[in-house]
Tab-separated table of C-alpha atoms in Angstrom:
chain	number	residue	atom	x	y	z
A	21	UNK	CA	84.004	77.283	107.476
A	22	UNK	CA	83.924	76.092	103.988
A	23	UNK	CA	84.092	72.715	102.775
A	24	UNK	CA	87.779	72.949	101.531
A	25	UNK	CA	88.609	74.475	105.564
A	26	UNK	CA	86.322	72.101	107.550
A	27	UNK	CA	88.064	69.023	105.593
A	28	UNK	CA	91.395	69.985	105.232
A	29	UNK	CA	93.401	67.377	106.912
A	30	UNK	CA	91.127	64.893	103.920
A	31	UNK	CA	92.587	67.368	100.867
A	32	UNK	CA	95.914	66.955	102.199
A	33	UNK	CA	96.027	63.581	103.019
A	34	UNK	CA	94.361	62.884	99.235
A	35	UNK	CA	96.925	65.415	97.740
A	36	UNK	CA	100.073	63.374	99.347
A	37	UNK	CA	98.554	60.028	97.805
A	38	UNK	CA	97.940	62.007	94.787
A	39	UNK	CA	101.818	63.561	94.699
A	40	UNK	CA	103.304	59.660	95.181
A	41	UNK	CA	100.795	58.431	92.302
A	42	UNK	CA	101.665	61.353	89.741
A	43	UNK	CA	105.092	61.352	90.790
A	44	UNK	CA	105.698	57.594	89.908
A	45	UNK	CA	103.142	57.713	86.863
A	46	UNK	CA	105.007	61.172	85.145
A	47	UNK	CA	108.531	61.363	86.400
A	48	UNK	CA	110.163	62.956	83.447
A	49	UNK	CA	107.097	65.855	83.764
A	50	UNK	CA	108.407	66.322	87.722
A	51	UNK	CA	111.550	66.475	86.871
A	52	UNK	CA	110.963	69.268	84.579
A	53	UNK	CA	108.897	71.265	87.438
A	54	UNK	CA	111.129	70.458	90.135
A	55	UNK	CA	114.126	71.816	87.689
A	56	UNK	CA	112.754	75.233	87.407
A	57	UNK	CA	114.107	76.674	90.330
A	58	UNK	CA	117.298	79.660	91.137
A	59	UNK	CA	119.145	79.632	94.265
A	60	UNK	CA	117.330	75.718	95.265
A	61	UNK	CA	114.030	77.877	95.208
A	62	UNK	CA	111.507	76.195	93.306
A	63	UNK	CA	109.803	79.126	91.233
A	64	UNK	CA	106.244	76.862	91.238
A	65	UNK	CA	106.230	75.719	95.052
A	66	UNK	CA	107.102	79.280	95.492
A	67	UNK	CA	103.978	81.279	93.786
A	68	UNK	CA	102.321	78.799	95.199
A	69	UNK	CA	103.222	79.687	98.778
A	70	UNK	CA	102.673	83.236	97.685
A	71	UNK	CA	99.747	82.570	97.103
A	72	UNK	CA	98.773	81.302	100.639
A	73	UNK	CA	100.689	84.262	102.471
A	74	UNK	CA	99.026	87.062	100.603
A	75	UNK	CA	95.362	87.108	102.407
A	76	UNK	CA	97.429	87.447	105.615
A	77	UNK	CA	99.542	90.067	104.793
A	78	UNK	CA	96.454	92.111	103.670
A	79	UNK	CA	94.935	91.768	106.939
A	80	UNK	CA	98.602	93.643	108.658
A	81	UNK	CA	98.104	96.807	110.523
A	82	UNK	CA	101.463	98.643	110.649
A	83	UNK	CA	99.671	100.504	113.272
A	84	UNK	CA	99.947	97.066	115.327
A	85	UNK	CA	103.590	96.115	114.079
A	86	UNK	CA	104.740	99.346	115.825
A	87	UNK	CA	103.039	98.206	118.986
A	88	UNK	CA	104.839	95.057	119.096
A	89	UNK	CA	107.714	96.457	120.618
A	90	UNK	CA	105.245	97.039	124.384
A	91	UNK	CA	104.745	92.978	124.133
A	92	UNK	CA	108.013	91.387	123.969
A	93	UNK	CA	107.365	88.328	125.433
A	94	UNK	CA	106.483	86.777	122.499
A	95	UNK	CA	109.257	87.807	120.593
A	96	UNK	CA	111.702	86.590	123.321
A	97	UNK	CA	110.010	83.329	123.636
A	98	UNK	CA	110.543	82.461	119.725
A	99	UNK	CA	114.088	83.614	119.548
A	100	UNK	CA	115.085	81.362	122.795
A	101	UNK	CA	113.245	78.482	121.611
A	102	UNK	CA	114.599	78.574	116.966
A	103	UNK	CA	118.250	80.000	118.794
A	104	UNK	CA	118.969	78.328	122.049
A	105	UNK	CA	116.835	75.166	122.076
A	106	UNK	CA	115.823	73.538	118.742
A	107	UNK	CA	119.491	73.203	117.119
A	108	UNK	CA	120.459	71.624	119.844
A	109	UNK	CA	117.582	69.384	120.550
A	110	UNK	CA	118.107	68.039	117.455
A	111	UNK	CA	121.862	66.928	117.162
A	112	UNK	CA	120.663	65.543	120.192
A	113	UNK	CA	117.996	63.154	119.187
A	114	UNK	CA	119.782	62.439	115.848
A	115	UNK	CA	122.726	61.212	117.750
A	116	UNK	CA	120.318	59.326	120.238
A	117	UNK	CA	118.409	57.273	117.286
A	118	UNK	CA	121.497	56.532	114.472
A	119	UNK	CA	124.125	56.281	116.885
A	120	UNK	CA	122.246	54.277	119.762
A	121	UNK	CA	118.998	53.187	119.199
A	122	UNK	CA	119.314	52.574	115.435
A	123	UNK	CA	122.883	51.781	115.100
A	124	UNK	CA	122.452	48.620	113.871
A	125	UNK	CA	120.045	49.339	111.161
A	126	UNK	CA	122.300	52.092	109.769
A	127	UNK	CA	125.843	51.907	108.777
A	128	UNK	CA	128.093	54.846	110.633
A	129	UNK	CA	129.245	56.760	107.220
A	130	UNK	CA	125.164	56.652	106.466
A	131	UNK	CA	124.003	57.515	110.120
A	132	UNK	CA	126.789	60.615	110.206
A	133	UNK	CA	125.049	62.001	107.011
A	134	UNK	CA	121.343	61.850	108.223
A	135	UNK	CA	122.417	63.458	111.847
A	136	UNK	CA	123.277	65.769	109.581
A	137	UNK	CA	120.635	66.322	107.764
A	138	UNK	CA	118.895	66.962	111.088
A	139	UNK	CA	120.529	70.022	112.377
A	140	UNK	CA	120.515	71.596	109.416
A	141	UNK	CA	116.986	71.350	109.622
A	142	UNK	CA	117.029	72.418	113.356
A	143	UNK	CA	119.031	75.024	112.406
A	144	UNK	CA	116.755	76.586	110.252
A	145	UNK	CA	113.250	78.335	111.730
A	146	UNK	CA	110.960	78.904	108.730
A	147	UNK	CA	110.195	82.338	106.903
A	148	UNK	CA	107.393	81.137	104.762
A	149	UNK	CA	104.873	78.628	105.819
A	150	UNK	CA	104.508	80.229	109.113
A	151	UNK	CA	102.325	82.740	107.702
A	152	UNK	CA	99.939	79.986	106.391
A	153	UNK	CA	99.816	78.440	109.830
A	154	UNK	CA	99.332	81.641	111.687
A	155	UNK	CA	96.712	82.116	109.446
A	156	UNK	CA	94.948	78.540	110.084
A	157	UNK	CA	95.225	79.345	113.808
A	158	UNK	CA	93.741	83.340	113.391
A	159	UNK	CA	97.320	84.299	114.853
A	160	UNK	CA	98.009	88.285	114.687
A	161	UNK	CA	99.018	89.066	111.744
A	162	UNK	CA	101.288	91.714	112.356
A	163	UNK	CA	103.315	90.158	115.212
A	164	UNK	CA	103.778	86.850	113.043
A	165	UNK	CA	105.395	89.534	110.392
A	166	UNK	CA	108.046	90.805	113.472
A	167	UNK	CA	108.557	86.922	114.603
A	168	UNK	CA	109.419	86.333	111.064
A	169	UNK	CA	111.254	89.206	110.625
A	170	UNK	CA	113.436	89.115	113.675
A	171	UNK	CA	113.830	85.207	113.026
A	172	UNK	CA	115.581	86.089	109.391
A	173	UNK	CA	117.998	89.076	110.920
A	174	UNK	CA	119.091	86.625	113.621
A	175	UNK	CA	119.683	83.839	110.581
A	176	UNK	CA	122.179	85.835	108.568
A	177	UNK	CA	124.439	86.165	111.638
A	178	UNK	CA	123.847	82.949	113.383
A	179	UNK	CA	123.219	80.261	111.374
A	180	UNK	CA	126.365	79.492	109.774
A	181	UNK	CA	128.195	79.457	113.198
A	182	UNK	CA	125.556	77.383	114.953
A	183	UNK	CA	125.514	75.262	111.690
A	184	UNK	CA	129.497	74.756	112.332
A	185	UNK	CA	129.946	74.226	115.638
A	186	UNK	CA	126.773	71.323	115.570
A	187	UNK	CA	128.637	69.636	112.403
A	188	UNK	CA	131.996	69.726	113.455
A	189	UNK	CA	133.211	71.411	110.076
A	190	UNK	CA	135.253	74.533	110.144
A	191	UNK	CA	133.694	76.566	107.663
A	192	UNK	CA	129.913	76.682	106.295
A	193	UNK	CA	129.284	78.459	103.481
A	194	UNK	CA	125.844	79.960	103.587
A	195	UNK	CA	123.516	79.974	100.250
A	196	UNK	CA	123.023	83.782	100.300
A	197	UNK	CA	121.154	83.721	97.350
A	198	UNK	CA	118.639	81.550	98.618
A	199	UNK	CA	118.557	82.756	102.078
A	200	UNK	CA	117.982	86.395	100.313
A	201	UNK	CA	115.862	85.106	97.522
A	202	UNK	CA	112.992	83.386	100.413
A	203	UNK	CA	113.139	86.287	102.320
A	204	UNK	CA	112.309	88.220	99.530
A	205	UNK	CA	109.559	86.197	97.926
A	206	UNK	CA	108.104	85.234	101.166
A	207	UNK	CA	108.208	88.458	103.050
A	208	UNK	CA	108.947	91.008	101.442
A	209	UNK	CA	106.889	90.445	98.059
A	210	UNK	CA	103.449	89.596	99.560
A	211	UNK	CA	103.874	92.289	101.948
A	212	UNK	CA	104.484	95.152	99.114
A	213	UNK	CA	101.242	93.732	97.998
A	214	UNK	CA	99.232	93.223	100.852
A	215	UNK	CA	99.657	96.957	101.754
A	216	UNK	CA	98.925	98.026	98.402
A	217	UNK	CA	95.606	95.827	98.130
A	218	UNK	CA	94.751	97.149	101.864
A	219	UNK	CA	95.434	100.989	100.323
A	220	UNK	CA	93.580	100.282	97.405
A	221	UNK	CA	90.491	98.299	99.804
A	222	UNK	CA	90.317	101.325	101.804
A	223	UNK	CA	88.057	100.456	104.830
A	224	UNK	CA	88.210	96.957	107.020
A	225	UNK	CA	85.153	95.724	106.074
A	226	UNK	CA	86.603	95.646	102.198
A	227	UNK	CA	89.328	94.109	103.352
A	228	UNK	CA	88.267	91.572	105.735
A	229	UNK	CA	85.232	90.797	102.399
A	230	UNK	CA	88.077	90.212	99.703
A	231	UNK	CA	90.418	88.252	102.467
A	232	UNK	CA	87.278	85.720	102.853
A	233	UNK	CA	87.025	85.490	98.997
A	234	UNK	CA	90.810	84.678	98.818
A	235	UNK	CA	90.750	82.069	101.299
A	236	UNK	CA	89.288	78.772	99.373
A	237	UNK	CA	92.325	79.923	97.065
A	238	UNK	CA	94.784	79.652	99.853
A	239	UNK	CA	93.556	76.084	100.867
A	240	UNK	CA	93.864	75.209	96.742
A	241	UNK	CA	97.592	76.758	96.998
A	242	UNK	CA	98.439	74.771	100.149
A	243	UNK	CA	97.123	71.543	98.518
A	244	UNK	CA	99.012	72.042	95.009
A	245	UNK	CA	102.218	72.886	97.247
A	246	UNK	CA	101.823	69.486	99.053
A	247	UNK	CA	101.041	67.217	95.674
A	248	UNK	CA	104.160	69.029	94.121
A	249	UNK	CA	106.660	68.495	96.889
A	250	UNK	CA	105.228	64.443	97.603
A	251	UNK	CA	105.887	64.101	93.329
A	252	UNK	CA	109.016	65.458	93.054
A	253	UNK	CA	109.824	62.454	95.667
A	254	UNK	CA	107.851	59.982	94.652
A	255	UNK	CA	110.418	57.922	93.558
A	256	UNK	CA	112.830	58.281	96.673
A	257	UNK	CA	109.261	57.543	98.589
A	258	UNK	CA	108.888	54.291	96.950
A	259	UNK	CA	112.282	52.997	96.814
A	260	UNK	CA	113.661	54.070	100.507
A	261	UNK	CA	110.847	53.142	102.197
A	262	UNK	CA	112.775	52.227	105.439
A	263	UNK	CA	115.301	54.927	105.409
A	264	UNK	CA	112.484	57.288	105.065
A	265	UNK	CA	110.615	56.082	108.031
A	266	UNK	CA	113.617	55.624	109.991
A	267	UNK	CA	114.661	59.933	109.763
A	268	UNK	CA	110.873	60.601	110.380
A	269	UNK	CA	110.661	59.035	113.480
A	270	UNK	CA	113.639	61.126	115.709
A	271	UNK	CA	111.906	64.259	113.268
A	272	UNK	CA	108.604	63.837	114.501
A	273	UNK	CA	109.801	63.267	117.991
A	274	UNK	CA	111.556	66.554	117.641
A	275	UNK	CA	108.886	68.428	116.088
A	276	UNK	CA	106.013	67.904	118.466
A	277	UNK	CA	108.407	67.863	121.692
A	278	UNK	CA	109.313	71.590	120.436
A	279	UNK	CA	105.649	72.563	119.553
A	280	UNK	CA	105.271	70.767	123.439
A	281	UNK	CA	107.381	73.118	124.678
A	282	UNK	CA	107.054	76.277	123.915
A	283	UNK	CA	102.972	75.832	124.004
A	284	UNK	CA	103.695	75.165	127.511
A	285	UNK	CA	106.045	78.190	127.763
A	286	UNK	CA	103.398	80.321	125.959
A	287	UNK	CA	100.469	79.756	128.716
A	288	UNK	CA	102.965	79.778	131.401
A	289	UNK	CA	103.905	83.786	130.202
A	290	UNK	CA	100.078	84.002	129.597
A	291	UNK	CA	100.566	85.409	126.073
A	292	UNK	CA	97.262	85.549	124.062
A	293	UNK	CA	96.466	82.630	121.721
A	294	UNK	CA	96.981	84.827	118.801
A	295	UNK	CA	100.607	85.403	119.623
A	296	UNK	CA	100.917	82.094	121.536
A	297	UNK	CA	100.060	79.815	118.389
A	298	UNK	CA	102.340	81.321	116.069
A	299	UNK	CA	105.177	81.737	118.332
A	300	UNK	CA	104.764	77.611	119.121
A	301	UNK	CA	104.611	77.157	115.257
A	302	UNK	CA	107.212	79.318	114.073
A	303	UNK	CA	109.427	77.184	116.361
A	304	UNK	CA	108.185	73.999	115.451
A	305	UNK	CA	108.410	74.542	111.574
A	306	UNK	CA	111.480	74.945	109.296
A	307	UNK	CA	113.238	77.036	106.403
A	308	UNK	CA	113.901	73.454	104.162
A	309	UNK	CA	114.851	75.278	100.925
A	310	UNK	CA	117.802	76.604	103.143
A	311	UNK	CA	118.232	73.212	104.542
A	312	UNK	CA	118.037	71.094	101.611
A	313	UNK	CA	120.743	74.025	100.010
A	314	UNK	CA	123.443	73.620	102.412
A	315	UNK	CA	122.866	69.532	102.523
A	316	UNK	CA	123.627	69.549	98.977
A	317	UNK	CA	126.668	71.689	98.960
A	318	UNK	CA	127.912	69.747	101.851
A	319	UNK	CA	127.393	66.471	101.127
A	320	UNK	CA	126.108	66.321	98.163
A	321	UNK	CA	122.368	65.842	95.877
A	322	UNK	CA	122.433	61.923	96.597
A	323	UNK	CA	123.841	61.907	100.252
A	324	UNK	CA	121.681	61.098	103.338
A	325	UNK	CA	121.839	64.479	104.729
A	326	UNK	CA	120.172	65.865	101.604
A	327	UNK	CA	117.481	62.592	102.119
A	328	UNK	CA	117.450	63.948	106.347
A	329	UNK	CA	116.354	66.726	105.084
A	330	UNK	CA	113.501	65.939	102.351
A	331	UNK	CA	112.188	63.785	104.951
A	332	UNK	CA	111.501	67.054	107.291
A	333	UNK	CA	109.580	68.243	104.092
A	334	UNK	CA	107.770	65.566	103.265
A	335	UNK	CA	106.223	65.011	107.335
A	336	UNK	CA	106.157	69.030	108.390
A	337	UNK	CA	102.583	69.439	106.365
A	338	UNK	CA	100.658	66.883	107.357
A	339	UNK	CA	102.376	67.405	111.169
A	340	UNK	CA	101.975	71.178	111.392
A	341	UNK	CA	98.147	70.615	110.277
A	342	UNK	CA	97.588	68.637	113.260
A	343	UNK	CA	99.405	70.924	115.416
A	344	UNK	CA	97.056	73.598	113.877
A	345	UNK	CA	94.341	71.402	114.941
A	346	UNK	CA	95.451	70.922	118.233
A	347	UNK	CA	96.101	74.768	118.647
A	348	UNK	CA	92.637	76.081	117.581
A	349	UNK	CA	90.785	73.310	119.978
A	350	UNK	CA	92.727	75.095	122.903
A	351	UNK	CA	92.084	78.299	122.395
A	352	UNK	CA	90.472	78.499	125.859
A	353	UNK	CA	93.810	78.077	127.512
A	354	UNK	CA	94.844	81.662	126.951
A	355	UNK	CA	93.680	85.189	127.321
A	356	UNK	CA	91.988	87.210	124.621
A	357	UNK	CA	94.803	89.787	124.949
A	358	UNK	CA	97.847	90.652	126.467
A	359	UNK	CA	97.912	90.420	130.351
A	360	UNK	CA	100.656	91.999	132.369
């Protein structure tokens, strides 16, 4: 590994620091970058993100994405654990912390919003970033494509409902655009160009030469993404100190309990680590432009929901690194491959 890979956890620890001290020092400039967005997709975090998820889409075999249908084990195990667990996990915990163990620290009007903020969170498995931790772990490429893939079909149909039944409210209006917009920049963009750079590579030792080139640029892509989201809340960082601390804690329960879980699930089916890893990941991470969307049309830019979920921004990176970590120094607990 290269110096930016074998440090990693130090670049993103120095590019959060760095994203609170830029943030506070240039707001107006922040304010600018975090404006230049459509649908609540920022356009900067977004090539940015791009830019991580291209190498791995390079190194897909559509050879291997038809085979994925003969292991479906993985498959089921991510769509019981984003559809049938995690949503309800955490109205769960959100209710356990503002309403019971916090309820004093948090007025009710204030608690309701950031329980909120939480299931819309829970309610949303990620499309993007799970590429870039498949790709930390050496997860197959081309079954982290169908787990994505299947995970965005299921969200058009069950998200809203889900979303409505957890909140109480009658009717959710769903951000097509953005839900439409991610799937398009994160999926369906890079993968155009992955195939076209794997056509145009020709053999696998081309390809697997260039994707080692690319991948100090993916590292520089995942830091950049981490100093622009910790600056465009700098200020919220600094002045909410408490509130922000209070949301992480139920969030980070949440989001290692679920990575917890399905690991567990994962080496109980025996699935290989390369589908294993992702599948725990994809679970464990979440879509928060669709989040933050719907928070905002709900309750509004300045409400605690919309703060709920910033907060699951601001503590997934650092989080899903070490659950990267974690993954990659267990390798030994699965199979190489598929056993029946």
């Amino acid at each position: 590994m290269g110096i930016f890979e074998r440090y990693l956890t130090l670049w993103v620890g120095l590019g959060m620091l760095a994203g609170v001290l830029l943030g506070n020092l240039q707001p107006a400039l922040f304010v600018h970058i975090a404006a230049l967005e459509f649908a609540h997709v920022n356009i900067p975090v977004a090539i940015l993100i791009w830019l991580m998820i291209y190498p791995m889409m390079i190194q897909i075999d559509f050879a291997a994405v038809r085979d994925v249908g003969r292991r479906p084990r993985g498959l089921a195990l991510t769509v019981a654990i984003n559809w049938f667990i995690k949503p309800f996990t955490m109205a769960a915990l959100g209710w356990l912390f503002f309403r019971v163990l916090f309820a004093d620290l948090v007025d009710p009007a204030t608690a309701t919003e950031y329980i909120a903020g939480m299931i819309l969170l829970g309610v949303a498995p990620c499309t993007a970033m799970v590429f870039v931790w498949s790709q930390l772990t050496e997860g197959d490429p081309s079954y982290t494509l169908v787990q994505v893939s299947v995970n965005d079909i299921i969200m058009v149909f069950a998200f809203a409902p889900i979303t409505a039944l957890l909140l109480g409210v009658s009717s959710i209006e769903v951000p097509w655009a953005t839900l439409l917009l991610s799937v398009v920049l994160y999926v369906v963009l890079p993968l155009l160009a992955g195939i076209a750079t794997r056509r145009l590579l020709g053999d696998a030792a081309a390809v697997a030469s260039f994707v080692g080139r690319l991948k100090p640029w993916s590292v520089v892509g995942l830091i950049s993404t981490v100093v622009l989201l910790f600056a465009f809340q700098a200020q919220t960082i600094v002045q909410s100190p408490t509130a922000i601390v209070l949301i992480a804690i139920p969030l980070l329960l949440q989001t290692y309990g679920i990575f917890a879980l399905t690991y567990w699930l994962a080496k109980r089916l025996r699935l290989p680590h390369k589908v294993a890893a992702p599948a725990s990941l994809i679970g464990t991470s979440n879509f928060f432009e669709l989040a933050v969307a719907v928070a905002i049309s709900l309750f509004g830019l300045h409400s605690g929901a919309a703060l709920a979920t910033v907060v699951g921004v601001l503590v997934e990176v650092p989080v899903m690194l070490s659950l990267c970590k974690f993954a990659n120094s267990t390798r030994d607990w699965f199979p190489e491959s598929d056993v029946a």
